[in-house]
Amino acid sequence: MADTIPTKSDIFCSPTADLVLRSADDVDFCVHKLILATSSPFFDDMSRLPQPATASADPSAAPVATMAETSRTLDILLHLVYPDKHPAPFSLLELGRVLKAADKYDMDGVVGQLRQLLGLPMYVQAEPYRVFALACQYDLGDELIKRAAKNTLQCQLPHLTYPLTAPPELVDLSALQYHSLLTYRDRCLSALATMLYDTARNKGALPPSQAPISIQPIWVTCSCAAVSGVTDWFRYYVENTLASLRSGITVEAIRSVARVECTLTKIPPRCKLCATDGARDLLRFIDAAAAKMEETVVRVEFSSMKVEQI
């Protein structure tokens, strides 16, 4: 079987190139050693090594370096290395592959560019678990790790089952890093639970413009609350809201119209006070709790756990 004849990149095909990078799928990228050496100690060292004799009929032909990366990965990588070229949009999966190559070849400048790209909403908000995993794996800094961790709160936890159906980036996420994420989520849920109950019980929980500070909400003052301090129908709302927040910490979980409607059906018909004022006070409570939600979550610090040295 004849060897595959390499094709040449349409963009990286300069006649003045003094090095050819051949991708794993046999695409040749004609590049300049000086540009690569400036961006990578790996390629700087490579350029200083004695070059092997070429098998080409042209003795002046540029040496060929066979690469493990695909042509798509090398194309994006080189677009980020060359100052006059800008890569076309690429997926998070492709970004991860380029990040792996940039880390492998010690391209700190490219890693920095990829760090900034991962911080864009199209990545960190749309795919926070995957960005968190990449940021941890390649040590991209606490700021990006914390931003990604905060954005995971709005999503369900990925199912790390076998066979693995989670995103590929999570394969390299350590148990300790995943535990840090779970701990952070639990602490946020605990803080939100405290906020909800405090808002429900405090005299000043409702905005003064909506209710005098001397008046407590109906689920506290009604005789229905005499035994436990909070009416059963309001407890139903809070407990179901917290259950919903475990699937995703969003304002929508607090403002769910369906949950409000279901909660109001739990008001005992015999209690005229709750039947009269329950809906009004519940909606005021929801507005107050939703306004406090972001502030409550921001106060919870994410901390990456470190392995203690024995």
Coordinates of C-alpha atoms in Angstrom, one line a residue:
M1 CA 0.0 0.0 0.0
A2 CA 1.4 3.4 -1.0
D3 CA 2.1 6.0 1.6
T4 CA -0.4 8.8 1.9
I5 CA 0.8 11.9 0.1
P6 CA 0.5 14.9 2.5
T7 CA -1.6 17.8 1.6
K8 CA -0.5 21.4 2.3
S9 CA -2.4 23.9 4.5
D10 CA -4.0 26.6 2.4
I11 CA -3.1 29.3 5.1
F12 CA 0.3 28.1 6.4
C13 CA 2.1 27.7 3.1
S14 CA 4.7 30.4 3.1
P15 CA 7.5 29.8 0.6
T16 CA 10.0 31.3 3.1
A17 CA 9.0 28.7 5.8
D18 CA 12.0 26.9 7.3
L19 CA 10.0 24.1 9.1
V20 CA 7.1 21.8 8.2
L21 CA 4.8 20.5 10.9
R22 CA 3.0 17.4 9.6
S23 CA -0.2 16.7 11.4
A24 CA -1.5 13.2 12.4
D25 CA -3.9 13.3 9.4
D26 CA -1.1 14.2 7.0
V27 CA -1.5 17.9 6.4
D28 CA 1.7 20.0 6.2
F29 CA 1.9 23.4 7.9
C30 CA 4.8 25.4 6.6
V31 CA 6.0 27.6 9.5
H32 CA 8.9 29.8 10.6
K33 CA 11.1 28.5 13.4
L34 CA 11.7 32.0 14.8
I35 CA 8.0 32.6 15.4
L36 CA 7.5 29.2 17.0
A37 CA 10.7 29.6 19.1
T38 CA 9.5 32.9 20.4
S39 CA 6.2 31.4 21.6
S40 CA 7.5 28.1 22.9
P41 CA 10.6 26.9 24.7
F42 CA 9.9 23.5 23.3
F43 CA 10.3 24.7 19.7
D44 CA 13.1 27.0 20.7
D45 CA 15.1 23.9 21.9
M46 CA 14.0 22.0 18.7
S47 CA 15.4 24.7 16.5
R48 CA 18.8 24.5 18.1
L49 CA 19.2 20.7 17.5
P50 CA 21.2 19.4 14.5
Q51 CA 18.8 18.7 11.7
P52 CA 18.8 15.2 10.2
A53 CA 19.6 14.7 6.6
T54 CA 16.5 15.1 4.4
A55 CA 15.3 12.4 2.1
S56 CA 13.8 15.0 -0.2
A57 CA 15.2 15.4 -3.7
D58 CA 15.6 19.0 -2.8
P59 CA 18.4 19.4 -0.3
S60 CA 17.2 22.8 0.6
A61 CA 13.7 21.6 1.6
A62 CA 12.6 22.5 5.1
P63 CA 12.8 19.7 7.7
V64 CA 9.6 18.0 8.6
A65 CA 8.4 17.4 12.2
T66 CA 5.7 14.8 12.6
M67 CA 3.1 15.9 15.1
A68 CA 0.6 13.9 17.2
E69 CA -2.1 16.6 16.8
T70 CA -4.7 16.7 14.0
S71 CA -4.7 19.3 11.3
R72 CA -7.7 21.1 12.9
T73 CA -5.9 21.4 16.3
L74 CA -2.6 22.6 14.7
D75 CA -4.5 25.1 12.5
I76 CA -6.1 26.7 15.6
L77 CA -2.9 26.6 17.6
L78 CA -0.9 28.3 14.8
H79 CA -3.6 30.9 14.3
L80 CA -3.1 31.8 18.0
V81 CA 0.7 31.8 17.7
Y82 CA 1.0 34.0 14.5
P83 CA 0.3 37.6 15.3
D84 CA -1.4 38.5 12.0
K85 CA -3.9 35.6 11.9
H86 CA -7.2 35.1 13.8
P87 CA -8.8 31.7 14.1
A88 CA -12.4 31.0 13.0
P89 CA -14.9 30.2 15.8
F90 CA -14.3 26.8 17.4
S91 CA -16.1 24.5 19.8
L92 CA -15.2 23.9 23.4
L93 CA -14.0 20.4 22.5
E94 CA -11.6 21.9 20.0
L95 CA -10.5 24.5 22.5
G96 CA -9.7 21.7 24.9
R97 CA -7.6 19.9 22.4
V98 CA -5.7 23.1 21.5
L99 CA -5.2 23.8 25.2
K100 CA -3.7 20.3 25.6
A101 CA -1.3 21.0 22.8
A102 CA -0.3 24.5 24.1
D103 CA 0.4 23.1 27.5
K104 CA 2.4 20.2 26.0
Y105 CA 4.6 22.6 24.0
D106 CA 4.9 25.2 26.8
M107 CA 3.1 27.9 24.9
D108 CA 2.3 30.2 27.8
G109 CA 1.0 33.0 25.6
V110 CA -1.5 30.7 23.8
V111 CA -2.6 29.2 27.2
G112 CA -3.3 32.8 28.3
Q113 CA -5.4 33.5 25.2
L114 CA -7.3 30.3 25.7
R115 CA -7.9 31.2 29.4
Q116 CA -9.5 34.5 28.3
L117 CA -11.6 32.7 25.7
L118 CA -12.9 30.2 28.3
G119 CA -14.1 33.2 30.4
L120 CA -16.5 34.2 27.6
P121 CA -20.2 33.6 28.3
M122 CA -20.4 31.3 25.3
Y123 CA -18.2 28.9 27.2
V124 CA -18.2 29.5 31.0
Q125 CA -22.0 30.1 31.2
A126 CA -23.1 27.6 28.6
E127 CA -20.7 24.8 29.7
P128 CA -19.5 25.6 33.2
Y129 CA -18.7 22.0 34.3
R130 CA -16.5 21.5 31.2
V131 CA -14.8 24.9 31.7
F132 CA -14.3 24.1 35.4
A133 CA -12.6 20.8 34.5
L134 CA -10.3 22.4 32.0
A135 CA -9.4 25.2 34.3
C136 CA -8.5 22.7 37.1
Q137 CA -6.6 20.3 34.8
Y138 CA -4.4 23.1 33.3
D139 CA -4.2 25.3 36.4
L140 CA -5.8 28.3 34.6
G141 CA -6.1 30.3 37.8
D142 CA -8.5 30.7 40.7
E143 CA -10.6 33.5 39.0
L144 CA -11.7 31.2 36.1
I145 CA -12.1 28.2 38.4
K146 CA -14.4 30.2 40.7
R147 CA -16.4 31.7 37.9
A148 CA -17.0 28.3 36.4
A149 CA -17.9 26.9 39.8
K150 CA -20.4 29.6 40.4
N151 CA -22.0 29.0 37.0
T152 CA -22.4 25.3 37.7
L153 CA -24.9 26.2 40.4
Q154 CA -27.5 26.9 37.7
C155 CA -27.1 23.4 36.2
Q156 CA -27.8 19.9 37.4
L157 CA -24.9 17.8 38.5
P158 CA -23.5 15.7 35.7
H159 CA -24.2 12.0 36.0
L160 CA -20.7 10.4 36.5
T161 CA -21.9 6.8 35.8
Y162 CA -20.3 3.9 33.9
P163 CA -20.2 3.9 31.0
L164 CA -19.3 7.5 31.3
T165 CA -21.9 9.8 29.6
A166 CA -20.6 13.0 31.1
P167 CA -18.6 15.5 28.9
P168 CA -15.1 14.2 28.0
E169 CA -13.4 17.0 29.9
L170 CA -14.7 15.6 33.2
V171 CA -12.8 12.4 32.7
D172 CA -9.6 14.2 33.9
L173 CA -11.4 15.9 36.8
S174 CA -10.0 14.5 40.1
A175 CA -12.2 13.2 42.9
L176 CA -10.8 16.0 45.1
Q177 CA -11.8 18.7 42.6
Y178 CA -15.2 17.2 42.1
H179 CA -15.7 17.0 45.9
S180 CA -14.7 20.7 46.1
L181 CA -17.5 21.5 43.7
L182 CA -20.0 19.4 45.6
T183 CA -19.0 21.0 48.9
Y184 CA -19.4 24.5 47.4
R185 CA -22.9 23.6 46.1
D186 CA -24.0 22.2 49.5
R187 CA -22.7 25.4 51.2
C188 CA -24.7 27.6 48.8
L189 CA -27.8 25.5 49.3
S190 CA -27.4 25.8 53.1
A191 CA -26.9 29.5 52.9
L192 CA -30.0 29.8 50.7
A193 CA -32.1 27.7 53.1
T194 CA -31.0 30.0 56.0
M195 CA -31.9 33.0 54.0
L196 CA -35.3 31.7 53.1
Y197 CA -36.2 30.9 56.6
D198 CA -34.8 34.1 58.0
T199 CA -36.7 36.1 55.4
A200 CA -39.8 34.2 56.3
R201 CA -39.6 34.8 60.1
N202 CA -38.0 38.3 60.4
K203 CA -40.3 41.3 60.9
G204 CA -38.4 43.3 58.4
A205 CA -38.2 40.6 55.8
L206 CA -40.7 42.2 53.5
P207 CA -39.9 45.6 51.9
P208 CA -41.2 48.4 54.1
S209 CA -42.9 49.9 51.1
Q210 CA -45.1 46.8 50.9
A211 CA -45.6 45.9 54.6
P212 CA -45.1 47.9 57.8
I213 CA -42.1 46.7 59.7
S214 CA -44.3 46.0 62.7
I215 CA -46.4 43.5 60.7
Q216 CA -45.2 39.9 60.3
P217 CA -46.3 37.7 57.4
I218 CA -49.4 35.6 57.7
W219 CA -47.6 32.3 57.9
V220 CA -46.1 33.5 61.2
T221 CA -49.0 35.3 62.8
C222 CA -51.9 33.0 61.9
S223 CA -53.1 30.5 64.4
C224 CA -52.2 27.8 61.9
A225 CA -48.6 28.4 62.8
A226 CA -49.1 28.0 66.6
V227 CA -47.5 24.6 66.8
S228 CA -44.4 24.9 64.7
G229 CA -44.1 28.6 64.2
V230 CA -44.7 28.5 60.4
T231 CA -47.9 27.4 58.6
D232 CA -47.8 24.0 56.9
W233 CA -48.6 25.5 53.5
F234 CA -45.7 27.9 53.7
R235 CA -43.3 25.2 54.8
Y236 CA -44.5 23.2 51.8
Y237 CA -43.4 26.1 49.5
V238 CA -40.0 26.5 51.1
E239 CA -39.2 22.7 51.2
N240 CA -40.2 22.3 47.6
T241 CA -38.3 25.4 46.6
L242 CA -35.1 24.0 48.2
A243 CA -35.6 20.7 46.5
S244 CA -35.8 22.5 43.2
L245 CA -32.7 24.6 44.0
R246 CA -30.7 21.3 44.3
S247 CA -31.3 20.8 40.6
G248 CA -30.2 24.3 39.8
I249 CA -29.8 27.5 41.8
T250 CA -31.8 30.0 39.8
V251 CA -34.3 32.7 40.5
E252 CA -36.8 30.7 38.5
A253 CA -36.7 28.1 41.2
I254 CA -37.9 30.6 43.7
R255 CA -40.4 32.3 41.3
S256 CA -42.0 29.1 40.0
V257 CA -45.6 30.0 39.1
A258 CA -46.6 26.3 39.3
R259 CA -45.2 26.0 42.8
V260 CA -47.0 29.1 44.0
E261 CA -50.3 27.9 42.6
C262 CA -49.8 24.5 44.2
T263 CA -48.8 26.1 47.5
L264 CA -52.0 28.2 47.6
T265 CA -54.1 25.0 47.2
K266 CA -52.5 23.8 50.4
I267 CA -54.1 26.7 52.4
P268 CA -56.8 25.1 54.6
P269 CA -60.3 26.5 53.5
R270 CA -61.3 26.9 57.1
C271 CA -58.5 29.4 57.8
K272 CA -60.0 32.7 56.5
L273 CA -56.9 34.7 57.5
C274 CA -54.5 32.6 55.4
A275 CA -57.1 32.4 52.5
T276 CA -57.4 36.2 52.5
D277 CA -53.7 37.3 53.0
G278 CA -51.7 34.2 52.1
A279 CA -51.2 34.9 48.3
R280 CA -50.3 38.5 48.9
D281 CA -47.7 37.8 51.6
L282 CA -46.3 34.8 49.7
L283 CA -45.7 37.0 46.5
R284 CA -44.1 39.7 48.6
F285 CA -41.9 37.1 50.2
I286 CA -40.8 35.7 46.8
D287 CA -39.8 39.2 45.7
A288 CA -37.8 39.7 48.8
A289 CA -36.1 36.3 48.6
A290 CA -35.3 36.6 44.9
A291 CA -33.7 40.0 45.5
K292 CA -31.4 38.4 48.2
M293 CA -30.5 35.3 46.3
E294 CA -27.5 36.6 44.3
E295 CA -26.1 38.4 47.4
T296 CA -26.4 35.2 49.4
V297 CA -24.6 33.1 46.9
V298 CA -21.8 35.6 46.3
R299 CA -21.0 35.5 50.0
V300 CA -20.2 31.8 49.8
E301 CA -16.5 31.3 49.0
F302 CA -15.4 28.5 46.7
S303 CA -12.2 26.9 47.9
S304 CA -10.2 24.3 46.0
M305 CA -9.1 21.5 48.4
K306 CA -5.5 20.7 48.5
V307 CA -4.0 17.3 49.1
E308 CA -2.2 17.3 52.5
Q309 CA 1.4 16.1 52.4
I310 CA 2.1 13.3 54.8

